[in-house]
Amino acid sequence: EDIAAYGSLIATRKMGDRWQGSEGPEIVYNAATGYYYLFMAYDALEVPYNTRVCRSKNIYGPYLGIDGTDLTHTGGDMLPVVTHPYKFNGSYGWVGISHCAVFDDGNGNWYYASQGRYPENVAGNPYSNALMMGHVRSIRWTESGWPGVMPERYGAVPQVAITEGNWEHIDLSYSYGKQKESSTMTLAADHTITAGSWKGGTWSYNADKQILTANGVELCLQRETDWEASPRTHTIVYAGYTNSKTYWGKKSK
């Protein structure tokens, strides 16, 4: 069958399989980076829903993942993972975060809008996962030009000076239908990491660019609302990528 009859193939998870449907795809151009970004939803929408992204200099491709996978010509699993079911301490967390719309406000500020759901059986409620709610999160672009979606929902809090401290750190690596939970990461005054999965590594902070580099990973920092705090306040969050993993974090109290 002539695939051209269906239009131009720009990305696929499995070559030659026309039933590999594209859930919630959206292409967004960022003039600052010179790339077209293809965002796509993965998996079932109730809990496992997650977002992936790849990019190309040409709207028709080839679209490459952060790990170099050619999604246009060879197909495969799209990386990086942009959002994923997760939870911070003191909350039920969120699942079903995908089918996004990505936009900017004309002043260089970018946002990620999507649905979000509570996990299943929150506080014994069998319907807690049934309702879709609207979420908006800020995007910070990494130095290498990838969109880092912030873990906390956007709250228009004052962007005052950011300082370092102890963090709730989440390895957001893909795991079907599982909420990824946080662990403590401690950044010591001597610029070593003394607790957490990156224990023994080092860290540095670029205040001008608001980038924390921990264990060699560039983490884009943003001040956002701490939705888990009571009474509610603001906090600092981060998002960052390697070629195979995504990391989210929030400053601890």
Short mmCIF file of C-alpha atoms in Angstrom, two decimals:
data_model
loop_
_atom_site.label_atom_id
_atom_site.label_comp_id
_atom_site.label_asym_id
_atom_site.label_seq_id
_atom_site.Cartn_x
_atom_site.Cartn_y
_atom_site.Cartn_z
CA GLU A 1 0.00 0.00 0.00
CA ASP A 2 1.30 3.46 -0.91
CA ILE A 3 1.95 5.29 2.37
CA ALA A 4 2.14 8.58 0.45
CA ALA A 5 -1.63 8.38 0.10
CA TYR A 6 -1.84 9.10 3.82
CA GLY A 7 0.52 12.09 3.72
CA SER A 8 4.17 12.46 4.74
CA LEU A 9 5.54 10.11 7.37
CA ILE A 10 7.44 12.17 9.94
CA ALA A 11 7.59 9.85 12.97
CA THR A 12 6.68 6.29 13.89
CA ARG A 13 7.25 3.87 16.75
CA LYS A 14 7.43 0.89 14.36
CA MET A 15 8.25 1.13 10.67
CA GLY A 16 5.71 -0.43 8.31
CA ASP A 17 2.95 -0.62 10.91
CA ARG A 18 0.27 1.87 9.98
CA TRP A 19 -1.66 1.08 13.18
CA GLN A 20 0.95 2.80 15.32
CA GLY A 21 -1.35 5.77 15.79
CA SER A 22 -0.11 9.20 16.85
CA GLU A 23 -1.90 10.28 20.02
CA GLY A 24 -2.21 14.01 20.51
CA PRO A 25 0.66 15.03 18.19
CA GLU A 26 1.59 18.70 17.96
CA ILE A 27 4.42 20.40 16.09
CA VAL A 28 5.71 23.68 17.52
CA TYR A 29 8.48 25.86 16.06
CA ASN A 30 10.91 27.72 18.33
CA ALA A 31 12.70 30.46 16.42
CA ALA A 32 15.28 30.83 19.20
CA THR A 33 16.56 27.27 18.68
CA GLY A 34 15.68 26.87 15.00
CA TYR A 35 13.93 23.54 15.57
CA TYR A 36 10.47 22.11 15.01
CA TYR A 37 9.40 20.08 18.04
CA LEU A 38 7.01 17.15 17.72
CA PHE A 39 5.24 16.44 21.03
CA MET A 40 3.33 13.18 21.33
CA ALA A 41 1.27 11.34 23.95
CA TYR A 42 2.18 7.77 24.91
CA ASP A 43 0.14 5.00 26.55
CA ALA A 44 -3.29 4.73 28.19
CA LEU A 45 -4.80 7.98 29.43
CA GLU A 46 -6.09 6.98 32.88
CA VAL A 47 -2.74 6.61 34.71
CA PRO A 48 0.17 5.76 32.37
CA TYR A 49 -0.22 8.77 30.01
CA ASN A 50 3.14 10.45 29.39
CA THR A 51 4.54 12.94 26.89
CA ARG A 52 7.52 12.55 24.57
CA VAL A 53 9.27 14.99 22.24
CA CYS A 54 11.63 14.87 19.27
CA ARG A 55 12.84 17.63 16.95
CA SER A 56 13.94 18.53 13.42
CA LYS A 57 15.33 21.48 11.52
CA ASN A 58 12.76 20.77 8.78
CA ILE A 59 9.03 20.39 9.43
CA TYR A 60 9.04 17.21 7.31
CA GLY A 61 11.94 15.67 9.24
CA PRO A 62 13.99 13.78 9.93
CA TYR A 63 12.83 14.02 13.56
CA LEU A 64 15.45 12.87 16.05
CA GLY A 65 15.16 12.00 19.72
CA ILE A 66 17.60 13.28 22.32
CA ASP A 67 19.43 9.94 22.05
CA GLY A 68 19.80 10.29 18.27
CA THR A 69 17.01 7.86 17.32
CA ASP A 70 15.68 8.73 13.84
CA LEU A 71 11.92 8.56 14.37
CA THR A 72 11.28 9.40 10.70
CA HIS A 73 13.41 6.83 8.89
CA THR A 74 13.88 3.97 11.36
CA GLY A 75 11.27 4.53 14.07
CA GLY A 76 11.58 3.62 17.73
CA ASP A 77 10.88 4.78 21.25
CA MET A 78 10.80 8.59 21.39
CA LEU A 79 12.99 10.28 24.01
CA PRO A 80 13.07 12.38 26.07
CA VAL A 81 10.14 11.74 28.38
CA VAL A 82 8.69 15.22 29.02
CA THR A 83 6.01 14.39 31.61
CA HIS A 84 5.26 11.18 33.52
CA PRO A 85 3.12 10.10 36.50
CA TYR A 86 4.86 11.38 39.66
CA LYS A 87 4.45 12.46 43.26
CA PHE A 88 6.30 14.67 45.72
CA ASN A 89 6.18 14.20 49.48
CA GLY A 90 2.95 15.22 51.16
CA SER A 91 0.71 14.70 48.14
CA TYR A 92 -1.15 12.14 46.07
CA GLY A 93 0.76 13.37 43.02
CA TRP A 94 -0.53 13.42 39.47
CA VAL A 95 -1.04 10.93 36.66
CA GLY A 96 -2.50 11.09 33.15
CA ILE A 97 -0.40 14.14 32.27
CA SER A 98 -0.36 14.36 28.48
CA HIS A 99 -2.14 15.29 25.22
CA CYS A 100 -0.50 18.68 25.48
CA ALA A 101 -0.65 22.11 23.86
CA VAL A 102 2.63 24.03 23.86
CA PHE A 103 2.66 27.80 23.38
CA ASP A 104 4.52 31.01 24.15
CA ASP A 105 3.17 34.38 25.27
CA GLY A 106 5.12 36.43 22.74
CA ASN A 107 7.59 37.56 25.41
CA GLY A 108 9.81 34.50 25.45
CA ASN A 109 7.82 32.63 28.11
CA TRP A 110 6.76 29.12 27.11
CA TYR A 111 4.06 26.92 28.62
CA TYR A 112 2.83 23.34 28.52
CA ALA A 113 -0.93 22.80 28.92
CA SER A 114 -2.45 19.34 29.33
CA GLN A 115 -4.92 17.23 31.22
CA GLY A 116 -4.02 15.78 34.61
CA ARG A 117 -5.71 13.27 36.91
CA TYR A 118 -5.52 12.08 40.49
CA PRO A 119 -4.24 8.50 40.89
CA GLU A 120 -6.67 5.64 41.33
CA ASN A 121 -8.51 5.22 44.67
CA VAL A 122 -7.28 8.41 46.31
CA ALA A 123 -8.55 8.42 49.91
CA GLY A 124 -10.62 5.36 49.06
CA ASN A 125 -12.55 7.15 46.30
CA PRO A 126 -13.05 4.68 43.42
CA TYR A 127 -13.77 7.58 41.02
CA SER A 128 -10.73 9.72 41.85
CA ASN A 129 -9.04 8.88 38.54
CA ALA A 130 -12.12 9.54 36.40
CA LEU A 131 -12.03 13.33 36.23
CA MET A 132 -9.67 15.16 33.87
CA MET A 133 -8.40 18.55 35.08
CA GLY A 134 -6.56 21.24 33.16
CA HIS A 135 -2.89 21.80 34.04
CA VAL A 136 -0.46 24.49 32.91
CA ARG A 137 3.29 24.26 33.52
CA SER A 138 6.22 26.49 32.60
CA ILE A 139 8.83 25.39 30.10
CA ARG A 140 12.53 26.19 30.45
CA TRP A 141 14.68 25.48 27.41
CA THR A 142 17.96 23.71 28.08
CA GLU A 143 21.26 25.03 26.74
CA SER A 144 21.13 22.32 24.06
CA GLY A 145 17.62 23.35 23.02
CA TRP A 146 15.26 20.82 24.61
CA PRO A 147 12.01 21.84 26.36
CA GLY A 148 12.13 21.12 30.09
CA VAL A 149 8.61 21.11 31.54
CA MET A 150 8.53 22.11 35.20
CA PRO A 151 7.04 19.57 37.64
CA GLU A 152 4.88 22.03 39.61
CA ARG A 153 1.91 23.70 37.90
CA TYR A 154 2.37 27.35 36.91
CA GLY A 155 1.39 29.83 39.60
CA ALA A 156 2.74 33.23 38.41
CA VAL A 157 4.88 33.59 41.54
CA PRO A 158 7.56 36.33 41.78
CA GLN A 159 10.82 35.30 40.10
CA VAL A 160 13.12 36.43 42.90
CA ALA A 161 16.67 35.22 43.44
CA ILE A 162 17.10 31.45 43.56
CA THR A 163 19.29 29.78 46.15
CA GLU A 164 20.52 26.21 46.53
CA GLY A 165 19.50 23.74 49.24
CA ASN A 166 18.16 20.25 49.82
CA TRP A 167 15.91 18.75 47.17
CA GLU A 168 13.26 16.16 46.49
CA HIS A 169 14.74 14.43 43.44
CA ILE A 170 12.76 12.28 40.98
CA ASP A 171 14.25 10.00 38.34
CA LEU A 172 11.43 10.32 35.82
CA SER A 173 12.60 7.37 33.69
CA TYR A 174 9.73 5.63 31.95
CA SER A 175 7.84 2.99 33.92
CA TYR A 176 4.40 2.01 32.59
CA GLY A 177 1.59 3.14 34.88
CA LYS A 178 3.89 3.80 37.85
CA GLN A 179 4.10 7.07 39.76
CA LYS A 180 7.75 7.95 40.19
CA GLU A 181 8.42 9.04 43.78
CA SER A 182 10.99 11.47 45.11
CA SER A 183 14.07 10.82 47.23
CA THR A 184 16.22 13.30 49.14
CA MET A 185 19.26 14.83 47.45
CA THR A 186 21.58 16.89 49.68
CA LEU A 187 23.92 19.51 48.23
CA ALA A 188 26.67 20.30 50.72
CA ALA A 189 28.40 23.66 51.08
CA ASP A 190 31.66 22.23 49.67
CA HIS A 191 29.82 21.51 46.38
CA THR A 192 29.61 17.77 46.94
CA ILE A 193 26.41 15.70 46.91
CA THR A 194 26.19 13.90 50.24
CA ALA A 195 22.83 12.07 50.00
CA GLY A 196 20.63 10.52 47.34
CA SER A 197 21.19 8.53 44.18
CA TRP A 198 23.90 10.99 43.08
CA LYS A 199 25.81 10.76 46.37
CA GLY A 200 29.53 11.27 45.78
CA GLY A 201 28.99 13.60 42.83
CA THR A 202 29.53 17.35 42.72
CA TRP A 203 27.33 20.33 41.97
CA SER A 204 27.65 23.92 40.75
CA TYR A 205 25.20 26.75 40.18
CA ASN A 206 25.04 29.42 37.47
CA ALA A 207 22.94 32.21 38.98
CA ASP A 208 22.73 34.23 35.75
CA LYS A 209 21.27 31.35 33.75
CA GLN A 210 19.50 29.75 36.75
CA ILE A 211 21.06 26.39 35.97
CA LEU A 212 22.06 23.89 38.62
CA THR A 213 24.54 21.29 37.38
CA ALA A 214 24.47 18.21 39.60
CA ASN A 215 26.41 15.03 38.90
CA GLY A 216 27.05 16.38 35.41
CA VAL A 217 23.35 16.90 34.60
CA GLU A 218 22.11 20.36 33.61
CA LEU A 219 18.96 21.20 35.62
CA CYS A 220 16.93 24.28 34.68
CA LEU A 221 15.56 26.02 37.78
CA GLN A 222 12.30 27.94 38.09
CA ARG A 223 10.40 29.41 41.03
CA GLU A 224 6.87 28.00 41.14
CA THR A 225 3.98 27.43 43.54
CA ASP A 226 4.50 24.67 46.11
CA TRP A 227 1.12 23.00 45.71
CA GLU A 228 1.93 20.37 48.34
CA ALA A 229 2.63 22.91 51.10
CA SER A 230 0.03 23.89 53.69
CA PRO A 231 -0.34 26.81 53.89
CA ARG A 232 0.56 27.16 50.23
CA THR A 233 3.76 29.02 49.41
CA HIS A 234 6.35 29.07 46.64
CA THR A 235 9.36 26.89 46.04
CA ILE A 236 12.05 26.15 43.46
CA VAL A 237 11.72 23.31 40.98
CA TYR A 238 13.94 21.88 38.27
CA ALA A 239 13.80 19.79 35.11
CA GLY A 240 16.70 18.30 33.19
CA TYR A 241 17.71 15.63 30.71
CA THR A 242 20.47 13.23 29.83
CA ASN A 243 20.36 11.26 26.58
CA SER A 244 18.34 8.53 28.29
CA LYS A 245 16.74 10.00 31.42
CA THR A 246 14.57 12.85 32.65
CA TYR A 247 14.87 14.40 36.12
CA TRP A 248 12.42 16.50 38.12
CA GLY A 249 12.99 18.06 41.50
CA LYS A 250 11.69 20.44 44.14
CA LYS A 251 13.47 22.28 46.90
CA SER A 252 12.79 20.78 50.32
CA LYS A 253 11.55 22.87 53.22
#
